C-alpha positions as a printed Julia matrix, in Angstrom:
148×3 Matrix{Float64}:
 -19.03    3.97    5.67
 -17.91    7.41    6.85
 -17.67    6.24   10.46
 -15.4     3.34    9.47
 -13.07    5.76    7.66
 -13.04    8.05   10.71
 -12.04    5.11   12.91
  -8.73    4.85   11.01
  -8.02    8.57   11.08
  -9.65    9.89    7.91
 -12.02   12.83    7.87
 -14.4    14.07    5.17
 -11.76   16.4     3.65
  -9.3    13.52    3.3
 -11.91   11.34    1.61
 -12.8    14.12   -0.83
  -9.12   14.68   -1.67
  -8.68   10.93   -2.22
 -11.69   10.81   -4.56
 -10.43   13.8    -6.55
  -6.95   12.25   -6.75
  -8.37    8.98   -8.04
 -10.45   10.62  -10.79
  -7.4    11.8   -12.68
  -4.71   14.43  -12.73
  -5.33   18.12  -13.04
  -3.11   20.38  -15.12
   0.55   19.91  -14.19
   0.05   16.67  -12.22
   1.4    13.22  -13.06
  -0.49   11.16  -15.62
   0.61    7.83  -14.08
  -2.28    5.36  -13.95
  -3.86    4.98  -10.53
  -4.35    1.39   -9.46
  -8.06    0.78   -8.91
  -8.69   -1.37   -5.88
 -10.58   -1.88   -2.65
  -8.53   -0.45    0.21
  -8.43   -2.16    3.6
  -6.69   -1.55    6.92
  -5.85   -3.48   10.09
  -5.19   -1.45   13.23
  -4.05   -4.65   14.95
  -1.19   -5.16   12.49
  -0.57   -1.56   11.37
  -0.98   -2.67    7.77
  -3.14   -1.78    4.82
  -3.83   -3.33    1.45
  -5.17   -2.73   -2.01
  -7.31   -5.66   -3.22
  -7.29   -5.62   -7.01
 -10.57   -6.37   -8.81
  -8.86   -9.17  -10.75
  -5.25  -10.43  -10.74
  -2.86   -8.21  -12.7
   0.67   -8.37  -14.06
   3.14   -5.55  -13.35
   6.08   -5.46  -15.74
   9.77   -5.18  -14.95
  10.91   -1.62  -15.57
   7.75   -0.18  -13.99
   7.88    1.87  -10.83
   5.13    1.3    -8.28
   4.49    4.32   -6.07
   2.6     3.68   -2.84
   1.23    6.87   -1.29
   0.99    6.51    2.5
  -0.88    8.61    5.03
   1.54   11.16    6.53
   2.67   10.78   10.12
   2.37    7.0    10.22
   4.98    4.39    9.47
   8.62    5.37    9.05
   9.61    1.85    7.94
   7.51   -0.65    5.99
   7.5    -3.99    4.26
   5.77   -4.15    0.88
   4.11   -7.27   -0.52
   2.79   -8.22   -3.93
   0.47  -11.16   -3.21
  -0.07  -13.56   -6.1
  -3.52  -15.07   -6.62
  -2.47  -18.54   -5.41
  -0.87  -17.23   -2.18
  -2.44  -16.99    1.28
  -2.33  -13.47    2.8
  -1.66  -14.99    6.25
   1.72  -16.3     5.1
   4.98  -14.38    4.77
   5.13  -14.56    0.96
   5.63  -11.98   -1.8
   7.66   -9.49    0.27
   9.55   -7.18   -2.09
  13.09   -6.01   -1.32
  13.12   -6.12    2.49
  12.47   -3.09    4.68
  11.86    0.34    3.13
  12.32    3.72    4.79
   9.28    5.95    4.16
  10.48    9.28    2.71
   9.15   12.6     4.03
   6.71   12.87    1.09
   5.12    9.56    2.16
   5.63    7.92   -1.24
   7.38    4.56   -1.25
   8.84    4.07   -4.74
   9.55    0.53   -5.95
  11.36    0.19   -9.28
  10.62   -3.37  -10.37
  13.52   -5.39  -11.73
  11.4    -8.44  -12.54
   7.85   -9.07  -13.71
   5.24   -9.54  -11.01
   2.6   -11.93  -12.33
  -0.99  -12.62  -11.3
  -1.02  -10.12   -8.4
  -4.29   -9.96   -6.46
  -3.18   -7.64   -3.65
  -0.57   -5.01   -2.88
  -0.03   -4.51    0.85
   2.14   -2.38    3.11
   3.07   -3.47    6.62
   4.05   -1.04    9.37
   3.71   -1.03   13.13
   6.45   -2.28   15.46
   6.78   -5.7    13.82
   5.78   -7.3    10.52
   6.18  -11.08   10.55
   9.8   -11.64   11.66
  10.99   -8.1    10.88
  11.49   -5.6    13.7
  10.41   -2.18   12.38
  10.92   -0.38   15.72
   8.66    0.18   18.71
   7.89    3.76   17.65
   6.93    2.8    14.07
   3.37    3.8    13.21
   0.76    2.19   10.99
   1.15    2.07    7.2
  -2.08    3.37    5.66
  -2.33    3.37    1.86
  -3.93    6.45    0.32
  -3.35    5.42   -3.28
  -1.04    3.53   -5.63
   0.26    4.53   -9.06
   2.31    2.62  -11.6
   4.68    4.46  -13.93
């Protein structure tokens, strides 16, 4: 397992920080719930995803915060994939292209309910489906997701 994480640019310190971050906030940190999921990554597509254990609803008025690995993508597409949808199709894209801020957290205030979501994914690299993100755009690697 450790070797597969190293192949996408993580080291032991990063993994330990991620585990600590997922176990809950320390004094003074946000108490927003962390989305529990199985993280995946494709170096071919410069994308990563969070496979939820079971489909979930995310309510309008919530803000989804996707924490990306620093130094990667500067522009991304975000997708909420519903349980009936095929991940190979261009479906569930939210709001078009997003600029990744310097803190690496893409914030998505939801204006409508998202129902029966099985996966949250972020797409970087030079191109995502029919969207040109720029030749210099790096991969989008999810480190964690919170919902406020």
